[in-house]
Amino acid sequence: MRAALKAIAYLNVDIKKSYKVERQFENLSARLRPKPEAYSIWDHMVKSGDYEVPVRVFLPKKGSPRRLLLFFHGGGWVTGSIESYTKMCGYLAGAISAVVVSVDYRLAPESHFPAAPEDCYAVARELFLGKSLLNVDPANITIIGDSAGGNLAAAVSLMARDRGEFLPPRQILIYPAVAADHSSSSPFESIRTNGTDYLLTSKRVADMIDLYKSSDDDYKNPYFAPLEAADLSGQPKTLIISAEYCPLRDEGEFYGKRLEEAGVQVKVFRMKDAFHAYMMLSPRFVHVQKTYELINAFLDE
């Protein structure tokens, strides 16, 4: 597996030139796969300013889900969609026995920061304030995201605290990107030790952030890089899952430490022998199964 990952990373595809092709490939591959039959799937739109944000709702056909997961997908703010994450969200809905609401926020570079967090906040606001989407008790809603989606989940929690309209009771951040600097001068060692040979490279992260930003001023904005927040108090109960061979490992774990120092209830778990984006694998993989177990235990507390 390590040899295969190193070979892929060695290709060093330039995301600044390839992002449109990567999106097309992801969405085509997703459409060719059969939709999960164990779930009812329906689409909805939520207003975010003048833009309508597509969302996809996954409802398990069996049982009576008592939870709702508001899911923000990964893809470095540049790729990823509700199409490419349909299979993962379907599996997640079944494994957690939850309604999953997946958000198709606007992508860079067509829509720079802060379009993505504003879209995610708009959907969260509709859910938590009991508007038209679903009549769900806010106490049973958890926001969750992987990679760039973990960044957006953390950003939405900060925005919610600062704007005072609602506050998610829980957040789950899976190998989140929460720092601004992913260059060789990063304070996080995993950027260097895991930044070249494990599928996601530190250069690719830096290039994606460069596509995402509106200006260099964004690097100091906590909604862009949550670790830049001077105050992390008043944040939801948090589960952070990092991956041992992910370049984002150390920053995610440090975010957990910062939250704990601010008085937030936090659990941080490092997934041994895992690499970035492992949640896109089949549920038969041990790391995916373990993640489901961690999420269920966290939600049952």
PDB file of C-alpha atoms in Angstrom:
ATOM      1  CA  MET A   1       0.000   0.000   0.000  1.00  0.00           C
ATOM      2  CA  ARG A   2       2.811   2.416   0.864  1.00  0.00           C
ATOM      3  CA  ALA A   3       4.515   1.712  -2.454  1.00  0.00           C
ATOM      4  CA  ALA A   4       1.287   2.362  -4.348  1.00  0.00           C
ATOM      5  CA  LEU A   5       0.660   5.610  -2.482  1.00  0.00           C
ATOM      6  CA  LYS A   6       4.220   6.767  -3.114  1.00  0.00           C
ATOM      7  CA  ALA A   7       3.823   6.041  -6.829  1.00  0.00           C
ATOM      8  CA  ILE A   8       0.628   8.098  -6.998  1.00  0.00           C
ATOM      9  CA  ALA A   9       2.187  10.969  -5.069  1.00  0.00           C
ATOM     10  CA  TYR A  10       5.234  10.850  -7.370  1.00  0.00           C
ATOM     11  CA  LEU A  11       3.004  11.833 -10.315  1.00  0.00           C
ATOM     12  CA  ASN A  12       2.703  15.238  -8.622  1.00  0.00           C
ATOM     13  CA  VAL A  13      -0.390  16.320 -10.567  1.00  0.00           C
ATOM     14  CA  ASP A  14      -0.742  20.115 -10.621  1.00  0.00           C
ATOM     15  CA  ILE A  15      -4.157  20.767  -9.065  1.00  0.00           C
ATOM     16  CA  LYS A  16      -4.109  24.338 -10.361  1.00  0.00           C
ATOM     17  CA  LYS A  17      -4.233  22.961 -13.889  1.00  0.00           C
ATOM     18  CA  SER A  18      -6.145  19.717 -13.351  1.00  0.00           C
ATOM     19  CA  TYR A  19      -8.992  20.613 -10.974  1.00  0.00           C
ATOM     20  CA  LYS A  20     -11.672  20.710 -13.700  1.00  0.00           C
ATOM     21  CA  VAL A  21     -10.644  17.330 -15.070  1.00  0.00           C
ATOM     22  CA  GLU A  22     -10.494  15.858 -11.558  1.00  0.00           C
ATOM     23  CA  ARG A  23     -14.019  17.086 -10.835  1.00  0.00           C
ATOM     24  CA  GLN A  24     -15.346  15.596 -14.055  1.00  0.00           C
ATOM     25  CA  PHE A  25     -13.681  12.269 -13.339  1.00  0.00           C
ATOM     26  CA  GLU A  26     -14.998  12.172  -9.755  1.00  0.00           C
ATOM     27  CA  ASN A  27     -18.564  12.940 -10.762  1.00  0.00           C
ATOM     28  CA  LEU A  28     -18.552  10.573 -13.727  1.00  0.00           C
ATOM     29  CA  SER A  29     -17.213   7.757 -11.563  1.00  0.00           C
ATOM     30  CA  ALA A  30     -19.874   8.490  -8.932  1.00  0.00           C
ATOM     31  CA  ARG A  31     -22.710   8.420 -11.469  1.00  0.00           C
ATOM     32  CA  LEU A  32     -21.517   5.072 -12.831  1.00  0.00           C
ATOM     33  CA  ARG A  33     -21.737   3.509  -9.382  1.00  0.00           C
ATOM     34  CA  PRO A  34     -25.183   2.312  -8.258  1.00  0.00           C
ATOM     35  CA  LYS A  35     -26.899   4.397  -5.582  1.00  0.00           C
ATOM     36  CA  PRO A  36     -27.104   2.673  -2.182  1.00  0.00           C
ATOM     37  CA  GLU A  37     -30.450   0.849  -2.149  1.00  0.00           C
ATOM     38  CA  ALA A  38     -30.851   0.831   1.628  1.00  0.00           C
ATOM     39  CA  TYR A  39     -31.522   4.576   1.756  1.00  0.00           C
ATOM     40  CA  SER A  40     -34.062   7.033   0.506  1.00  0.00           C
ATOM     41  CA  ILE A  41     -32.180   9.857  -1.197  1.00  0.00           C
ATOM     42  CA  TRP A  42     -33.654  13.226  -2.073  1.00  0.00           C
ATOM     43  CA  ASP A  43     -32.273  16.628  -3.035  1.00  0.00           C
ATOM     44  CA  HIS A  44     -33.127  20.072  -1.716  1.00  0.00           C
ATOM     45  CA  MET A  45     -31.956  23.679  -2.107  1.00  0.00           C
ATOM     46  CA  VAL A  46     -31.066  26.178   0.629  1.00  0.00           C
ATOM     47  CA  LYS A  47     -30.630  29.907   0.074  1.00  0.00           C
ATOM     48  CA  SER A  48     -27.217  31.403   0.840  1.00  0.00           C
ATOM     49  CA  GLY A  49     -27.497  35.055  -0.107  1.00  0.00           C
ATOM     50  CA  ASP A  50     -28.265  35.097  -3.828  1.00  0.00           C
ATOM     51  CA  TYR A  51     -27.072  31.512  -4.259  1.00  0.00           C
ATOM     52  CA  GLU A  52     -29.035  28.286  -3.816  1.00  0.00           C
ATOM     53  CA  VAL A  53     -26.959  25.561  -2.141  1.00  0.00           C
ATOM     54  CA  PRO A  54     -27.774  21.997  -3.236  1.00  0.00           C
ATOM     55  CA  VAL A  55     -28.050  19.476  -0.398  1.00  0.00           C
ATOM     56  CA  ARG A  56     -28.612  15.723  -0.570  1.00  0.00           C
ATOM     57  CA  VAL A  57     -30.505  13.951   2.211  1.00  0.00           C
ATOM     58  CA  PHE A  58     -29.887  10.276   3.050  1.00  0.00           C
ATOM     59  CA  LEU A  59     -32.561   8.531   5.102  1.00  0.00           C
ATOM     60  CA  PRO A  60     -32.096   4.853   6.015  1.00  0.00           C
ATOM     61  CA  LYS A  61     -35.173   2.871   4.962  1.00  0.00           C
ATOM     62  CA  LYS A  62     -34.927   0.568   7.977  1.00  0.00           C
ATOM     63  CA  GLY A  63     -35.193   1.671  11.586  1.00  0.00           C
ATOM     64  CA  SER A  64     -36.015   5.077  13.017  1.00  0.00           C
ATOM     65  CA  PRO A  65     -32.950   7.345  12.910  1.00  0.00           C
ATOM     66  CA  ARG A  66     -32.740   9.553  15.980  1.00  0.00           C
ATOM     67  CA  ARG A  67     -29.722  11.559  14.818  1.00  0.00           C
ATOM     68  CA  LEU A  68     -28.862  13.921  12.017  1.00  0.00           C
ATOM     69  CA  LEU A  69     -25.356  14.414  10.671  1.00  0.00           C
ATOM     70  CA  LEU A  70     -24.760  17.624   8.718  1.00  0.00           C
ATOM     71  CA  PHE A  71     -21.894  16.593   6.444  1.00  0.00           C
ATOM     72  CA  PHE A  72     -19.363  18.831   4.663  1.00  0.00           C
ATOM     73  CA  HIS A  73     -17.295  16.957   2.072  1.00  0.00           C
ATOM     74  CA  GLY A  74     -13.562  17.079   1.485  1.00  0.00           C
ATOM     75  CA  GLY A  75     -11.662  17.869  -1.681  1.00  0.00           C
ATOM     76  CA  GLY A  76      -9.500  20.818  -0.686  1.00  0.00           C
ATOM     77  CA  TRP A  77     -12.282  23.375  -1.311  1.00  0.00           C
ATOM     78  CA  VAL A  78     -11.580  22.758  -5.024  1.00  0.00           C
ATOM     79  CA  THR A  79     -12.895  19.256  -5.802  1.00  0.00           C
ATOM     80  CA  GLY A  80     -15.496  16.959  -4.238  1.00  0.00           C
ATOM     81  CA  SER A  81     -19.294  17.157  -4.453  1.00  0.00           C
ATOM     82  CA  ILE A  82     -22.476  15.560  -3.192  1.00  0.00           C
ATOM     83  CA  GLU A  83     -22.174  13.244  -6.209  1.00  0.00           C
ATOM     84  CA  SER A  84     -18.668  12.007  -5.420  1.00  0.00           C
ATOM     85  CA  TYR A  85     -19.556  11.606  -1.726  1.00  0.00           C
ATOM     86  CA  THR A  86     -22.940   9.916  -2.252  1.00  0.00           C
ATOM     87  CA  LYS A  87     -21.624   6.421  -1.598  1.00  0.00           C
ATOM     88  CA  MET A  88     -19.716   7.444   1.524  1.00  0.00           C
ATOM     89  CA  CYS A  89     -22.683   9.362   2.934  1.00  0.00           C
ATOM     90  CA  GLY A  90     -24.973   6.411   2.288  1.00  0.00           C
ATOM     91  CA  TYR A  91     -22.682   4.061   4.184  1.00  0.00           C
ATOM     92  CA  LEU A  92     -22.360   6.638   6.969  1.00  0.00           C
ATOM     93  CA  ALA A  93     -26.149   6.955   7.308  1.00  0.00           C
ATOM     94  CA  GLY A  94     -26.496   3.217   7.759  1.00  0.00           C
ATOM     95  CA  ALA A  95     -23.520   2.713  10.077  1.00  0.00           C
ATOM     96  CA  ILE A  96     -24.518   5.552  12.398  1.00  0.00           C
ATOM     97  CA  SER A  97     -28.296   5.030  12.034  1.00  0.00           C
ATOM     98  CA  ALA A  98     -28.707   8.691  11.178  1.00  0.00           C
ATOM     99  CA  VAL A  99     -30.157  11.025   8.607  1.00  0.00           C
ATOM    100  CA  VAL A 100     -27.205  12.495   6.708  1.00  0.00           C
ATOM    101  CA  VAL A 101     -27.493  15.891   5.020  1.00  0.00           C
ATOM    102  CA  SER A 102     -24.622  16.433   2.557  1.00  0.00           C
ATOM    103  CA  VAL A 103     -23.859  20.004   1.439  1.00  0.00           C
ATOM    104  CA  ASP A 104     -22.707  20.910  -2.095  1.00  0.00           C
ATOM    105  CA  TYR A 105     -21.023  24.203  -1.178  1.00  0.00           C
ATOM    106  CA  ARG A 106     -19.446  26.393  -3.853  1.00  0.00           C
ATOM    107  CA  LEU A 107     -15.913  25.472  -4.897  1.00  0.00           C
ATOM    108  CA  ALA A 108     -12.784  27.483  -5.594  1.00  0.00           C
ATOM    109  CA  PRO A 109     -11.344  28.977  -7.678  1.00  0.00           C
ATOM    110  CA  GLU A 110     -14.678  29.987  -9.230  1.00  0.00           C
ATOM    111  CA  SER A 111     -15.903  30.975  -5.759  1.00  0.00           C
ATOM    112  CA  HIS A 112     -13.204  32.049  -3.331  1.00  0.00           C
ATOM    113  CA  PHE A 113     -13.362  32.197   0.468  1.00  0.00           C
ATOM    114  CA  PRO A 114     -15.726  32.915   2.218  1.00  0.00           C
ATOM    115  CA  ALA A 115     -18.292  31.398  -0.191  1.00  0.00           C
ATOM    116  CA  ALA A 116     -17.817  27.819   1.073  1.00  0.00           C
ATOM    117  CA  PRO A 117     -18.205  28.487   4.828  1.00  0.00           C
ATOM    118  CA  GLU A 118     -21.112  30.869   4.173  1.00  0.00           C
ATOM    119  CA  ASP A 119     -22.916  28.153   2.185  1.00  0.00           C
ATOM    120  CA  CYS A 120     -22.300  25.610   4.938  1.00  0.00           C
ATOM    121  CA  TYR A 121     -23.434  28.083   7.588  1.00  0.00           C
ATOM    122  CA  ALA A 122     -26.647  28.790   5.653  1.00  0.00           C
ATOM    123  CA  VAL A 123     -27.581  25.091   5.630  1.00  0.00           C
ATOM    124  CA  ALA A 124     -26.684  24.715   9.312  1.00  0.00           C
ATOM    125  CA  ARG A 125     -28.782  27.763  10.144  1.00  0.00           C
ATOM    126  CA  GLU A 126     -31.807  26.332   8.365  1.00  0.00           C
ATOM    127  CA  LEU A 127     -31.481  23.051  10.229  1.00  0.00           C
ATOM    128  CA  PHE A 128     -30.801  24.478  13.679  1.00  0.00           C
ATOM    129  CA  LEU A 129     -33.455  27.175  13.494  1.00  0.00           C
ATOM    130  CA  GLY A 130     -36.082  24.686  12.312  1.00  0.00           C
ATOM    131  CA  LYS A 131     -36.803  26.194   8.931  1.00  0.00           C
ATOM    132  CA  SER A 132     -38.074  24.388   5.844  1.00  0.00           C
ATOM    133  CA  LEU A 133     -35.540  21.552   5.410  1.00  0.00           C
ATOM    134  CA  LEU A 134     -36.250  19.094   8.241  1.00  0.00           C
ATOM    135  CA  ASN A 135     -38.079  19.298  11.532  1.00  0.00           C
ATOM    136  CA  VAL A 136     -35.253  17.983  13.701  1.00  0.00           C
ATOM    137  CA  ASP A 137     -34.483  18.652  17.352  1.00  0.00           C
ATOM    138  CA  PRO A 138     -31.262  20.736  17.301  1.00  0.00           C
ATOM    139  CA  ALA A 139     -29.963  18.664  20.228  1.00  0.00           C
ATOM    140  CA  ASN A 140     -29.749  15.688  17.857  1.00  0.00           C
ATOM    141  CA  ILE A 141     -27.771  17.464  15.123  1.00  0.00           C
ATOM    142  CA  THR A 142     -24.007  16.965  14.756  1.00  0.00           C
ATOM    143  CA  ILE A 143     -21.856  18.707  12.180  1.00  0.00           C
ATOM    144  CA  ILE A 144     -19.162  16.568  10.589  1.00  0.00           C
ATOM    145  CA  GLY A 145     -16.614  16.919   7.810  1.00  0.00           C
ATOM    146  CA  ASP A 146     -13.494  15.306   6.426  1.00  0.00           C
ATOM    147  CA  SER A 147     -10.349  17.151   5.332  1.00  0.00           C
ATOM    148  CA  ALA A 148     -11.492  20.508   3.891  1.00  0.00           C
ATOM    149  CA  GLY A 149     -14.938  19.556   5.172  1.00  0.00           C
ATOM    150  CA  GLY A 150     -13.448  19.288   8.654  1.00  0.00           C
ATOM    151  CA  ASN A 151     -12.114  22.808   8.185  1.00  0.00           C
ATOM    152  CA  LEU A 152     -15.598  23.975   7.224  1.00  0.00           C
ATOM    153  CA  ALA A 153     -17.237  22.214  10.169  1.00  0.00           C
ATOM    154  CA  ALA A 154     -14.829  23.954  12.563  1.00  0.00           C
ATOM    155  CA  ALA A 155     -15.412  27.276  10.773  1.00  0.00           C
ATOM    156  CA  VAL A 156     -19.204  26.931  10.998  1.00  0.00           C
ATOM    157  CA  SER A 157     -18.934  26.278  14.741  1.00  0.00           C
ATOM    158  CA  LEU A 158     -16.846  29.435  15.171  1.00  0.00           C
ATOM    159  CA  MET A 159     -19.252  31.441  13.000  1.00  0.00           C
ATOM    160  CA  ALA A 160     -22.216  30.137  14.994  1.00  0.00           C
ATOM    161  CA  ARG A 161     -20.635  31.178  18.287  1.00  0.00           C
ATOM    162  CA  ASP A 162     -19.688  34.611  16.969  1.00  0.00           C
ATOM    163  CA  ARG A 163     -23.046  35.346  15.312  1.00  0.00           C
ATOM    164  CA  GLY A 164     -25.119  34.035  18.198  1.00  0.00           C
ATOM    165  CA  GLU A 165     -27.953  32.503  16.155  1.00  0.00           C
ATOM    166  CA  PHE A 166     -27.369  28.876  17.173  1.00  0.00           C
ATOM    167  CA  LEU A 167     -24.605  26.588  18.394  1.00  0.00           C
ATOM    168  CA  PRO A 168     -24.063  22.987  17.304  1.00  0.00           C
ATOM    169  CA  PRO A 169     -23.912  20.667  20.339  1.00  0.00           C
ATOM    170  CA  ARG A 170     -21.284  18.419  18.707  1.00  0.00           C
ATOM    171  CA  GLN A 171     -18.761  18.449  15.894  1.00  0.00           C
ATOM    172  CA  ILE A 172     -16.713  15.649  14.329  1.00  0.00           C
ATOM    173  CA  LEU A 173     -13.552  16.596  12.437  1.00  0.00           C
ATOM    174  CA  ILE A 174     -11.931  13.827  10.386  1.00  0.00           C
ATOM    175  CA  TYR A 175      -8.298  14.561   9.389  1.00  0.00           C
ATOM    176  CA  PRO A 176      -9.202  18.281   9.232  1.00  0.00           C
ATOM    177  CA  ALA A 177      -7.194  21.047   7.546  1.00  0.00           C
ATOM    178  CA  VAL A 178      -7.197  23.759  10.206  1.00  0.00           C
ATOM    179  CA  ALA A 179      -3.867  25.579   9.692  1.00  0.00           C
ATOM    180  CA  ALA A 180      -2.903  28.243   7.172  1.00  0.00           C
ATOM    181  CA  ASP A 181       0.727  27.278   6.492  1.00  0.00           C
ATOM    182  CA  HIS A 182       1.543  23.948   4.813  1.00  0.00           C
ATOM    183  CA  SER A 183       4.974  24.903   3.509  1.00  0.00           C
ATOM    184  CA  SER A 184       8.308  23.542   4.730  1.00  0.00           C
ATOM    185  CA  SER A 185       8.254  26.251   7.427  1.00  0.00           C
ATOM    186  CA  SER A 186       5.085  24.822   8.986  1.00  0.00           C
ATOM    187  CA  PRO A 187       5.350  24.243  12.752  1.00  0.00           C
ATOM    188  CA  PHE A 188       3.773  20.798  12.263  1.00  0.00           C
ATOM    189  CA  GLU A 189       6.207  17.962  11.653  1.00  0.00           C
ATOM    190  CA  SER A 190       3.687  15.770   9.818  1.00  0.00           C
ATOM    191  CA  ILE A 191       3.722  18.264   6.943  1.00  0.00           C
ATOM    192  CA  ARG A 192       7.331  17.220   6.336  1.00  0.00           C
ATOM    193  CA  THR A 193       7.285  13.534   7.352  1.00  0.00           C
ATOM    194  CA  ASN A 194       3.989  12.727   5.588  1.00  0.00           C
ATOM    195  CA  GLY A 195       3.985  15.442   2.953  1.00  0.00           C
ATOM    196  CA  THR A 196       5.451  13.624  -0.038  1.00  0.00           C
ATOM    197  CA  ASP A 197       4.775   9.871  -0.127  1.00  0.00           C
ATOM    198  CA  TYR A 198       1.231   9.313   1.136  1.00  0.00           C
ATOM    199  CA  LEU A 199      -1.256  10.267  -1.572  1.00  0.00           C
ATOM    200  CA  LEU A 200      -1.988  13.796  -0.303  1.00  0.00           C
ATOM    201  CA  THR A 201       1.132  15.939  -0.530  1.00  0.00           C
ATOM    202  CA  SER A 202       1.867  19.132   1.370  1.00  0.00           C
ATOM    203  CA  LYS A 203       2.378  20.896  -1.986  1.00  0.00           C
ATOM    204  CA  ARG A 204      -1.111  19.897  -3.117  1.00  0.00           C
ATOM    205  CA  VAL A 205      -2.586  21.241   0.129  1.00  0.00           C
ATOM    206  CA  ALA A 206      -0.725  24.536  -0.305  1.00  0.00           C
ATOM    207  CA  ASP A 207      -1.852  24.811  -3.948  1.00  0.00           C
ATOM    208  CA  MET A 208      -5.470  24.169  -2.995  1.00  0.00           C
ATOM    209  CA  ILE A 209      -5.333  26.808  -0.293  1.00  0.00           C
ATOM    210  CA  ASP A 210      -3.873  29.208  -2.843  1.00  0.00           C
ATOM    211  CA  LEU A 211      -6.863  28.538  -5.135  1.00  0.00           C
ATOM    212  CA  TYR A 212      -9.293  28.917  -2.226  1.00  0.00           C
ATOM    213  CA  LYS A 213      -8.095  32.210  -0.734  1.00  0.00           C
ATOM    214  CA  SER A 214      -9.374  35.624  -1.793  1.00  0.00           C
ATOM    215  CA  SER A 215      -6.217  37.388  -0.610  1.00  0.00           C
ATOM    216  CA  ASP A 216      -3.284  36.824   1.717  1.00  0.00           C
ATOM    217  CA  ASP A 217      -5.318  38.453   4.496  1.00  0.00           C
ATOM    218  CA  ASP A 218      -7.387  35.251   4.655  1.00  0.00           C
ATOM    219  CA  TYR A 219      -4.481  33.390   6.236  1.00  0.00           C
ATOM    220  CA  LYS A 220      -5.212  35.177   9.531  1.00  0.00           C
ATOM    221  CA  ASN A 221      -8.969  34.639   9.364  1.00  0.00           C
ATOM    222  CA  PRO A 222     -10.198  31.895  11.767  1.00  0.00           C
ATOM    223  CA  TYR A 223     -13.037  31.005   9.384  1.00  0.00           C
ATOM    224  CA  PHE A 224     -10.332  30.266   6.801  1.00  0.00           C
ATOM    225  CA  ALA A 225      -7.858  28.600   9.182  1.00  0.00           C
ATOM    226  CA  PRO A 226      -9.540  27.790  12.538  1.00  0.00           C
ATOM    227  CA  LEU A 227      -6.194  27.538  14.339  1.00  0.00           C
ATOM    228  CA  GLU A 228      -5.876  31.300  13.838  1.00  0.00           C
ATOM    229  CA  ALA A 229      -8.732  31.883  16.299  1.00  0.00           C
ATOM    230  CA  ALA A 230      -7.437  33.698  19.372  1.00  0.00           C
ATOM    231  CA  ASP A 231     -10.303  32.289  21.452  1.00  0.00           C
ATOM    232  CA  LEU A 232     -11.676  28.767  21.025  1.00  0.00           C
ATOM    233  CA  SER A 233     -14.010  28.812  23.997  1.00  0.00           C
ATOM    234  CA  GLY A 234     -17.705  28.157  23.524  1.00  0.00           C
ATOM    235  CA  GLN A 235     -17.139  25.472  20.921  1.00  0.00           C
ATOM    236  CA  PRO A 236     -19.131  22.239  20.631  1.00  0.00           C
ATOM    237  CA  LYS A 237     -18.150  18.950  22.193  1.00  0.00           C
ATOM    238  CA  THR A 238     -15.612  17.645  19.674  1.00  0.00           C
ATOM    239  CA  LEU A 239     -14.284  14.397  18.254  1.00  0.00           C
ATOM    240  CA  ILE A 240     -11.136  14.701  16.126  1.00  0.00           C
ATOM    241  CA  ILE A 241      -9.869  11.695  14.174  1.00  0.00           C
ATOM    242  CA  SER A 242      -6.433  12.049  12.596  1.00  0.00           C
ATOM    243  CA  ALA A 243      -4.602   9.595  10.331  1.00  0.00           C
ATOM    244  CA  GLU A 244      -1.083   8.411  11.121  1.00  0.00           C
ATOM    245  CA  TYR A 245       0.314   8.976   7.609  1.00  0.00           C
ATOM    246  CA  CYS A 246      -1.582  12.171   6.802  1.00  0.00           C
ATOM    247  CA  PRO A 247       0.260  15.485   6.390  1.00  0.00           C
ATOM    248  CA  LEU A 248      -2.595  17.183   8.275  1.00  0.00           C
ATOM    249  CA  ARG A 249      -2.235  14.891  11.293  1.00  0.00           C
ATOM    250  CA  ASP A 250      -0.396  17.206  13.676  1.00  0.00           C
ATOM    251  CA  GLU A 251      -2.450  20.329  13.027  1.00  0.00           C
ATOM    252  CA  GLY A 252      -5.695  18.448  13.651  1.00  0.00           C
ATOM    253  CA  GLU A 253      -4.376  17.027  16.904  1.00  0.00           C
ATOM    254  CA  PHE A 254      -3.059  20.437  17.962  1.00  0.00           C
ATOM    255  CA  TYR A 255      -6.498  21.922  17.289  1.00  0.00           C
ATOM    256  CA  GLY A 256      -7.863  19.398  19.764  1.00  0.00           C
ATOM    257  CA  LYS A 257      -5.277  20.518  22.330  1.00  0.00           C
ATOM    258  CA  ARG A 258      -6.221  24.169  21.778  1.00  0.00           C
ATOM    259  CA  LEU A 259      -9.910  23.350  22.239  1.00  0.00           C
ATOM    260  CA  GLU A 260      -9.179  21.447  25.448  1.00  0.00           C
ATOM    261  CA  GLU A 261      -7.147  24.367  26.798  1.00  0.00           C
ATOM    262  CA  ALA A 262     -10.179  26.586  26.087  1.00  0.00           C
ATOM    263  CA  GLY A 263     -12.390  24.371  28.246  1.00  0.00           C
ATOM    264  CA  VAL A 264     -14.067  22.405  25.447  1.00  0.00           C
ATOM    265  CA  GLN A 265     -14.800  18.672  25.824  1.00  0.00           C
ATOM    266  CA  VAL A 266     -12.551  16.988  23.251  1.00  0.00           C
ATOM    267  CA  LYS A 267     -11.546  13.502  22.231  1.00  0.00           C
ATOM    268  CA  VAL A 268      -8.653  13.051  19.799  1.00  0.00           C
ATOM    269  CA  PHE A 269      -7.948   9.683  18.209  1.00  0.00           C
ATOM    270  CA  ARG A 270      -5.056   8.917  15.847  1.00  0.00           C
ATOM    271  CA  MET A 271      -5.978   6.176  13.361  1.00  0.00           C
ATOM    272  CA  LYS A 272      -2.951   3.870  13.243  1.00  0.00           C
ATOM    273  CA  ASP A 273      -1.609   2.911   9.793  1.00  0.00           C
ATOM    274  CA  ALA A 274      -4.193   5.127   8.052  1.00  0.00           C
ATOM    275  CA  PHE A 275      -3.619   7.709   5.334  1.00  0.00           C
ATOM    276  CA  HIS A 276      -5.557  10.767   4.243  1.00  0.00           C
ATOM    277  CA  ALA A 277      -9.023  10.214   2.736  1.00  0.00           C
ATOM    278  CA  TYR A 278      -9.309   6.633   4.009  1.00  0.00           C
ATOM    279  CA  MET A 279     -13.043   7.232   4.625  1.00  0.00           C
ATOM    280  CA  MET A 280     -13.569   6.994   0.861  1.00  0.00           C
ATOM    281  CA  LEU A 281     -12.679   3.301   1.081  1.00  0.00           C
ATOM    282  CA  SER A 282     -15.226   0.514   1.429  1.00  0.00           C
ATOM    283  CA  PRO A 283     -16.730  -0.055   4.903  1.00  0.00           C
ATOM    284  CA  ARG A 284     -15.038  -3.454   4.981  1.00  0.00           C
ATOM    285  CA  PHE A 285     -11.703  -1.707   5.663  1.00  0.00           C
ATOM    286  CA  VAL A 286     -10.761  -1.790   9.327  1.00  0.00           C
ATOM    287  CA  HIS A 287     -10.069   1.958   9.539  1.00  0.00           C
ATOM    288  CA  VAL A 288     -13.535   2.809   8.241  1.00  0.00           C
ATOM    289  CA  GLN A 289     -15.166   0.343  10.651  1.00  0.00           C
ATOM    290  CA  LYS A 290     -13.176   1.788  13.549  1.00  0.00           C
ATOM    291  CA  THR A 291     -14.266   5.306  12.588  1.00  0.00           C
ATOM    292  CA  TYR A 292     -17.912   4.242  12.664  1.00  0.00           C
ATOM    293  CA  GLU A 293     -17.332   2.777  16.138  1.00  0.00           C
ATOM    294  CA  LEU A 294     -15.718   5.990  17.378  1.00  0.00           C
ATOM    295  CA  ILE A 295     -18.534   8.134  15.996  1.00  0.00           C
ATOM    296  CA  ASN A 296     -21.253   5.952  17.505  1.00  0.00           C
ATOM    297  CA  ALA A 297     -19.535   5.945  20.911  1.00  0.00           C
ATOM    298  CA  PHE A 298     -19.102   9.723  20.758  1.00  0.00           C
ATOM    299  CA  LEU A 299     -22.760  10.297  19.890  1.00  0.00           C
ATOM    300  CA  ASP A 300     -23.977   7.847  22.562  1.00  0.00           C
ATOM    301  CA  GLU A 301     -22.202   9.666  25.405  1.00  0.00           C
TER     302      GLU A 301
END
